[in-house]
Coordinates of N, CA and C in Angstrom, one line a residue:
X23 N 5.0 -20.2 8.8 CA 5.7 -20.1 7.5 C 4.7 -19.9 6.3
X24 N 4.9 -19.0 5.5 CA 3.9 -18.7 4.5 C 3.8 -19.7 3.4
X25 N 4.8 -20.6 3.3 CA 4.7 -21.7 2.3 C 3.6 -22.7 2.6
X26 N 3.1 -22.7 3.8 CA 2.0 -23.6 4.1 C 0.7 -23.1 3.7
X27 N 0.6 -21.9 3.3 CA -0.7 -21.3 2.9 C -0.9 -21.5 1.4
X28 N -2.2 -21.6 1.0 CA -2.6 -21.7 -0.4 C -1.9 -22.8 -1.2
X29 N -1.8 -24.0 -0.6 CA -1.1 -25.1 -1.2 C -1.8 -25.7 -2.4
X30 N -3.1 -25.4 -2.5 CA -3.8 -26.0 -3.7 C -3.8 -25.0 -4.9
X31 N -3.0 -23.9 -4.8 CA -3.0 -22.9 -5.9 C -1.6 -23.0 -6.6
X32 N -1.6 -22.8 -7.9 CA -0.4 -22.8 -8.6 C 0.5 -21.5 -8.3
X33 N 1.8 -21.5 -8.6 CA 2.6 -20.4 -8.3 C 2.2 -19.1 -9.0
X34 N 1.6 -19.2 -10.1 CA 1.2 -18.0 -10.9 C -0.2 -17.5 -10.5
X35 N -0.8 -18.1 -9.5 CA -2.1 -17.6 -9.0 C -2.0 -16.1 -8.6
X36 N -3.1 -15.4 -9.0 CA -3.1 -14.0 -8.7 C -3.3 -13.7 -7.3
X37 N -2.7 -12.6 -6.8 CA -2.7 -12.4 -5.3 C -2.9 -10.9 -5.1
X38 N -3.7 -10.6 -4.0 CA -3.9 -9.3 -3.5 C -3.6 -9.2 -2.0
X39 N -3.0 -8.2 -1.6 CA -2.7 -8.0 -0.2 C -3.4 -6.7 0.3
X40 N -4.2 -6.8 1.3 CA -4.8 -5.6 1.9 C -4.3 -5.5 3.4
X41 N -3.8 -4.4 3.7 CA -3.1 -4.2 5.0 C -3.9 -3.2 5.9
X42 N -4.2 -3.6 7.1 CA -4.8 -2.7 8.0 C -3.7 -1.7 8.5
X43 N -4.2 -0.5 8.8 CA -3.3 0.5 9.3 C -2.8 0.2 10.8
X44 N -3.6 -0.7 11.4 CA -3.2 -1.2 12.7 C -3.6 -2.7 12.7
X45 N -3.3 -3.4 13.8 CA -3.7 -4.8 14.0 C -5.2 -4.9 14.1
X46 N -5.7 -6.1 13.6 CA -7.1 -6.4 13.8 C -7.3 -6.9 15.2
X47 N -8.4 -6.6 15.8 CA -8.8 -7.2 17.1 C -9.4 -8.6 16.7
X48 N -9.5 -9.5 17.7 CA -10.2 -10.8 17.5 C -11.6 -10.6 16.9
X49 N -12.3 -9.7 17.4 CA -13.7 -9.4 16.9 C -13.7 -9.0 15.4
X50 N -12.7 -8.1 15.1 CA -12.6 -7.6 13.7 C -12.2 -8.8 12.8
X51 N -11.3 -9.6 13.3 CA -10.9 -10.8 12.4 C -12.1 -11.7 12.2
X52 N -12.9 -11.9 13.2 CA -14.1 -12.7 13.0 C -15.0 -12.1 12.0
X53 N -15.2 -10.8 12.1 CA -16.1 -10.1 11.1 C -15.5 -10.2 9.7
X54 N -14.2 -10.0 9.6 CA -13.6 -10.1 8.2 C -13.8 -11.5 7.7
X55 N -13.5 -12.5 8.5 CA -13.7 -13.9 8.1 C -15.2 -14.2 7.6
X56 N -16.1 -13.7 8.4 CA -17.5 -13.9 8.0 C -17.8 -13.2 6.7
X57 N -17.4 -11.9 6.6 CA -17.7 -11.2 5.4 C -17.1 -11.8 4.1
X58 N -15.8 -12.2 4.2 CA -15.1 -12.8 3.0 C -15.6 -14.2 2.8
X59 N -15.9 -14.9 3.8 CA -16.5 -16.3 3.6 C -17.8 -16.2 2.9
X60 N -18.6 -15.2 3.1 CA -19.9 -15.0 2.4 C -19.6 -14.5 1.0
X61 N -18.6 -13.7 0.8 CA -18.4 -13.1 -0.5 C -17.8 -14.1 -1.5
X62 N -16.7 -14.8 -1.1 CA -16.0 -15.6 -2.0 C -16.8 -16.7 -2.8
X63 N -17.7 -17.4 -2.1 CA -18.5 -18.3 -2.9 C -19.4 -17.7 -4.0
X64 N -19.7 -16.4 -3.8 CA -20.5 -15.7 -4.8 C -19.6 -14.9 -5.8
X65 N -18.3 -14.8 -5.6 CA -17.4 -14.0 -6.4 C -17.3 -14.7 -7.8
X66 N -17.5 -14.0 -8.8 CA -17.4 -14.6 -10.2 C -16.9 -13.6 -11.2
X67 N -16.5 -14.1 -12.3 CA -16.1 -13.3 -13.5 C -16.9 -13.7 -14.7
X68 N -17.8 -12.9 -15.2 CA -18.6 -13.2 -16.3 C -19.4 -14.5 -16.0
X69 N -20.0 -14.6 -14.8 CA -20.8 -15.7 -14.4 C -20.1 -17.0 -14.0
X70 N -18.8 -17.0 -14.1 CA -18.0 -18.2 -13.8 C -17.4 -17.9 -12.4
X71 N -17.6 -18.9 -11.5 CA -17.1 -18.8 -10.1 C -15.5 -18.7 -10.1
X72 N -15.0 -17.8 -9.2 CA -13.6 -17.7 -9.0 C -13.2 -18.7 -8.0
X73 N -12.1 -19.4 -8.2 CA -11.5 -20.3 -7.2 C -10.6 -19.4 -6.4
X74 N -11.0 -19.1 -5.2 CA -10.2 -18.2 -4.4 C -10.2 -18.5 -2.9
X75 N -9.2 -18.1 -2.2 CA -9.1 -18.3 -0.7 C -8.5 -17.0 -0.2
X76 N -8.6 -16.9 1.1 CA -7.9 -15.8 1.8 C -7.4 -16.2 3.2
X77 N -6.5 -15.5 3.7 CA -5.9 -15.8 5.0 C -5.7 -14.4 5.6
X78 N -5.9 -14.3 6.9 CA -5.4 -13.2 7.7 C -4.1 -13.5 8.3
X79 N -3.1 -12.7 8.1 CA -1.7 -13.0 8.6 C -1.3 -11.9 9.5
X80 N -0.6 -12.3 10.5 CA 0.0 -11.3 11.5 C -1.1 -10.4 12.1
X81 N -2.4 -10.8 12.0 CA -3.5 -9.9 12.5 C -3.5 -8.6 11.9
X82 N -2.9 -8.4 10.7 CA -2.9 -7.1 10.0 C -3.0 -7.2 8.5
X83 N -2.7 -8.3 7.9 CA -2.8 -8.4 6.5 C -3.9 -9.4 6.1
X84 N -4.6 -9.1 5.0 CA -5.6 -10.0 4.4 C -5.0 -10.3 3.1
X85 N -4.7 -11.6 2.9 CA -4.1 -12.0 1.6 C -5.1 -12.9 0.9
X86 N -5.4 -12.5 -0.3 CA -6.4 -13.2 -1.1 C -5.8 -13.7 -2.4
X87 N -6.0 -14.9 -2.7 CA -5.4 -15.5 -3.9 C -6.5 -16.1 -4.8
X88 N -6.4 -16.0 -6.1 CA -7.3 -16.5 -7.0 C -6.6 -17.3 -8.1
X89 N -7.1 -18.5 -8.4 CA -6.5 -19.3 -9.4 C -7.1 -19.0 -10.8
X90 N -6.4 -18.2 -11.6 CA -6.9 -17.7 -12.8 C -6.8 -18.8 -13.9
X91 N -6.3 -20.0 -13.6 CA -6.4 -21.0 -14.6 C -7.8 -21.6 -14.7
X92 N -8.6 -21.3 -13.7 CA -10.0 -21.7 -13.7 C -10.9 -20.6 -14.3
X93 N -10.7 -19.4 -13.8 CA -11.5 -18.2 -14.3 C -10.6 -17.0 -14.1
X94 N -10.4 -16.3 -15.2 CA -9.6 -15.0 -15.1 C -10.4 -13.9 -14.5
X95 N -9.8 -13.2 -13.5 CA -10.5 -12.1 -12.9 C -10.7 -11.0 -14.0
X96 N -12.0 -10.6 -14.0 CA -12.3 -9.5 -15.0 C -12.4 -8.2 -14.3
X97 N -12.5 -7.1 -15.0 CA -12.7 -5.8 -14.4 C -13.8 -5.7 -13.5
X98 N -14.9 -6.4 -13.8 CA -16.1 -6.3 -13.0 C -15.9 -7.1 -11.7
X99 N -15.2 -8.3 -11.8 CA -14.9 -9.1 -10.6 C -13.9 -8.4 -9.7
X100 N -13.0 -7.7 -10.2 CA -12.0 -6.9 -9.4 C -12.8 -5.7 -8.8
X101 N -13.7 -5.1 -9.5 CA -14.5 -4.0 -8.9 C -15.3 -4.5 -7.7
X102 N -15.9 -5.7 -7.9 CA -16.7 -6.3 -6.8 C -15.8 -6.6 -5.6
X103 N -14.6 -7.1 -5.8 CA -13.6 -7.3 -4.7 C -13.3 -6.0 -4.0
X104 N -13.0 -5.0 -4.8 CA -12.7 -3.6 -4.3 C -13.9 -3.1 -3.4
X105 N -15.1 -3.3 -3.9 CA -16.3 -2.9 -3.1 C -16.4 -3.6 -1.8
X106 N -16.1 -4.9 -1.7 CA -16.1 -5.6 -0.5 C -15.1 -5.0 0.5
X107 N -13.9 -4.7 0.0 CA -12.9 -4.2 0.9 C -13.2 -2.8 1.3
X108 N -13.8 -2.0 0.5 CA -14.2 -0.6 0.8 C -15.3 -0.7 1.9
X109 N -16.2 -1.7 1.8 CA -17.2 -1.9 2.8 C -16.6 -2.3 4.1
X110 N -15.6 -3.2 4.1 CA -14.9 -3.6 5.3 C -14.3 -2.4 6.0
X111 N -13.7 -1.5 5.2 CA -13.1 -0.3 5.7 C -14.1 0.5 6.5
X112 N -15.3 0.7 5.9 CA -16.3 1.5 6.5 C -16.8 0.8 7.8
X113 N -17.1 -0.5 7.7 CA -17.6 -1.3 8.8 C -16.7 -1.3 10.0
X114 N -15.4 -1.4 9.7 CA -14.4 -1.5 10.8 C -13.7 -0.1 11.1
X115 N -14.1 0.9 10.4 CA -13.5 2.2 10.6 C -12.0 2.1 10.5
X116 N -11.5 1.5 9.5 CA -10.1 1.1 9.4 C -9.7 1.1 7.9
X117 N -8.6 1.8 7.5 CA -8.1 1.8 6.1 C -7.4 0.5 5.8
X118 N -7.8 -0.1 4.7 CA -7.2 -1.4 4.2 C -6.4 -1.2 2.9
X119 N -6.5 0.0 2.3 CA -6.0 0.2 1.0 C -5.0 1.3 0.9
X120 N -4.4 1.7 2.1 CA -3.4 2.8 2.1 C -2.1 2.2 1.6
X121 N -1.7 2.5 0.4 CA -0.4 2.0 -0.2 C 0.8 2.9 0.2
X122 N 0.5 4.0 1.0 CA 1.6 4.9 1.3 C 2.3 4.5 2.6
X123 N 1.9 3.4 3.2 CA 2.6 3.0 4.5 C 3.5 1.8 4.2
X124 N 4.6 1.8 4.8 CA 5.6 0.7 4.7 C 5.5 -0.2 5.9
X125 N 5.1 -1.5 5.8 CA 5.0 -2.3 6.9 C 6.4 -3.1 7.1
X126 N 6.7 -3.2 8.4 CA 7.9 -4.0 8.8 C 7.8 -4.6 10.1
X127 N 8.6 -5.5 10.5 CA 8.6 -6.2 11.8 C 9.5 -5.4 12.7
X128 N 9.0 -5.2 13.9 CA 9.8 -4.6 15.0 C 9.4 -5.3 16.3
X129 N 10.3 -6.0 16.9 CA 10.1 -6.8 18.1 C 8.9 -7.7 18.0
X130 N 8.9 -8.5 16.9 CA 7.8 -9.4 16.6 C 6.4 -8.8 16.4
X131 N 6.4 -7.5 16.2 CA 5.1 -6.8 15.9 C 5.2 -6.2 14.5
X132 N 4.1 -6.0 13.9 CA 4.1 -5.3 12.6 C 3.9 -3.8 12.9
X133 N 4.8 -3.0 12.4 CA 4.7 -1.6 12.5 C 4.6 -1.0 11.1
X134 N 4.0 0.2 11.0 CA 4.0 0.9 9.7 C 4.4 2.3 9.8
X135 N 5.1 2.8 8.8 CA 5.5 4.2 8.7 C 5.3 4.7 7.3
X136 N 5.1 6.0 7.2 CA 5.0 6.6 5.9 C 6.4 6.5 5.2
X137 N 6.4 6.6 4.0 CA 7.7 6.6 3.2 C 8.7 7.5 3.8
X138 N 8.3 8.7 4.1 CA 9.3 9.7 4.6 C 9.8 9.3 6.0
X139 N 8.9 8.9 6.9 CA 9.3 8.5 8.2 C 10.1 7.2 8.2
X140 N 9.8 6.3 7.3 CA 10.6 5.1 7.1 C 12.0 5.4 6.7
X141 N 12.2 6.3 5.7 CA 13.5 6.7 5.2 C 14.3 7.4 6.3
X142 N 13.6 8.2 7.1 CA 14.3 8.9 8.2 C 14.7 7.8 9.3
X143 N 13.9 6.9 9.6 CA 14.2 5.8 10.6 C 15.4 5.0 10.2
X144 N 15.5 4.7 8.9 CA 16.7 4.0 8.4 C 17.9 4.9 8.5
X145 N 17.8 6.1 8.1 CA 18.9 7.1 8.2 C 19.4 7.2 9.7
X146 N 18.4 7.2 10.6 CA 18.7 7.3 12.1 C 19.1 6.0 12.7
X147 N 19.2 4.9 11.9 CA 19.6 3.6 12.4 C 18.6 3.0 13.3
X148 N 17.3 3.4 13.3 CA 16.3 2.9 14.1 C 15.7 1.6 13.4
X149 N 16.0 1.5 12.1 CA 15.6 0.3 11.3 C 16.9 -0.1 10.6
X150 N 17.2 -1.4 10.8 CA 18.5 -1.9 10.3 C 18.3 -2.6 9.0
X151 N 19.4 -3.0 8.3 CA 19.4 -3.7 7.1 C 18.8 -5.1 7.2
X152 N 18.7 -5.6 8.5 CA 18.2 -6.9 8.7 C 16.7 -6.9 9.1
X153 N 16.1 -5.7 9.3 CA 14.7 -5.6 9.6 C 13.9 -6.2 8.5
X154 N 12.9 -7.0 8.9 CA 12.0 -7.6 7.9 C 11.0 -6.6 7.4
X155 N 11.0 -6.4 6.1 CA 10.1 -5.5 5.4 C 9.2 -6.3 4.5
X156 N 7.9 -5.8 4.4 CA 6.9 -6.5 3.6 C 6.7 -5.7 2.3
X157 N 6.5 -6.5 1.2 CA 6.2 -6.0 -0.1 C 4.8 -6.3 -0.5
X158 N 3.8 -5.4 -0.2 CA 2.4 -5.7 -0.4 C 2.0 -5.5 -1.9
X159 N 3.0 -5.2 -2.8 CA 2.7 -5.1 -4.2 C 2.9 -6.4 -4.9
X160 N 3.4 -7.5 -4.2 CA 3.5 -8.8 -4.9 C 2.2 -9.2 -5.5
X161 N 2.2 -9.7 -6.7 CA 0.9 -9.9 -7.5 C 0.6 -11.4 -7.8
X162 N 1.5 -12.3 -7.4 CA 1.2 -13.7 -7.6 C 1.8 -14.5 -6.4
X163 N 1.3 -15.8 -6.3 CA 1.7 -16.6 -5.2 C 3.1 -16.9 -5.1
X164 N 3.8 -17.1 -6.2 CA 5.2 -17.4 -6.1 C 6.0 -16.2 -5.5
X165 N 5.7 -15.0 -6.0 CA 6.4 -13.8 -5.5 C 6.0 -13.6 -4.0
X166 N 4.8 -13.9 -3.6 CA 4.4 -13.8 -2.2 C 5.3 -14.7 -1.4
X167 N 5.5 -15.9 -1.8 CA 6.3 -16.9 -1.0 C 7.7 -16.4 -1.0
X168 N 8.2 -15.8 -2.1 CA 9.7 -15.5 -2.2 C 10.0 -14.1 -1.8
X169 N 9.1 -13.2 -2.0 CA 9.5 -11.8 -1.8 C 8.7 -10.9 -0.9
X170 N 7.6 -11.5 -0.3 CA 6.8 -10.7 0.5 C 7.5 -10.2 1.8
X171 N 8.2 -11.1 2.5 CA 8.9 -10.8 3.7 C 10.4 -11.0 3.5
X172 N 11.1 -9.9 3.5 CA 12.6 -10.0 3.3 C 13.3 -9.0 4.2
X173 N 14.5 -9.3 4.5 CA 15.3 -8.3 5.2 C 15.4 -7.0 4.3
X174 N 15.5 -5.9 5.0 CA 15.5 -4.6 4.2 C 16.6 -4.6 3.1
X175 N 17.8 -5.1 3.4 CA 18.9 -5.1 2.5 C 18.6 -5.9 1.2
X176 N 17.6 -6.9 1.3 CA 17.3 -7.7 0.1 C 15.9 -7.3 -0.5
X177 N 15.3 -6.3 0.1 CA 13.9 -6.0 -0.3 C 13.9 -4.9 -1.3
X178 N 12.7 -4.6 -1.7 CA 12.4 -3.4 -2.6 C 12.8 -2.1 -2.0
X179 N 12.8 -2.1 -0.6 CA 13.1 -0.8 0.1 C 14.6 -0.6 0.4
X180 N 15.5 -1.5 -0.2 CA 16.9 -1.3 0.1 C 17.4 0.0 -0.4
X181 N 16.7 0.7 -1.2 CA 17.1 2.0 -1.7 C 17.2 3.1 -0.6
X182 N 16.6 2.7 0.6 CA 16.7 3.7 1.7 C 17.9 3.5 2.5
X183 N 18.7 2.4 2.3 CA 19.9 2.2 3.0 C 21.0 3.2 2.6

């Protein structure tokens, strides 16, 4: 249950979700853990340390949260975060920043489709109104807990029904 994650952060904590185009292998998860565990203690905004944590969920999503009541993420700090994820993409030969894919659950696995293919799958009844769809655009912890995983009929993607 996602409510058990990031319990020391306030609901308004800023959040980023990076999704692999495919599941991470155990070796890739270990590599991601090491890279981000090395980065986060050094991550700062205007010389002030960011209070941040990350979790790998469903072997495909990297969810990073930052408590901006301590330090507000600056343009430079967000740029450094982006560089780390671009570096991970190169190291793993895997896209983590493709916003054109729609993730959803199918048989307890995470699947992704392009917008067009997702729309067609809904039209063909291959994806039902009860299919769990993810919203990787959520930007704070409260929305993550309440809106990240929803049945299609209640999600941002209900327009495809």
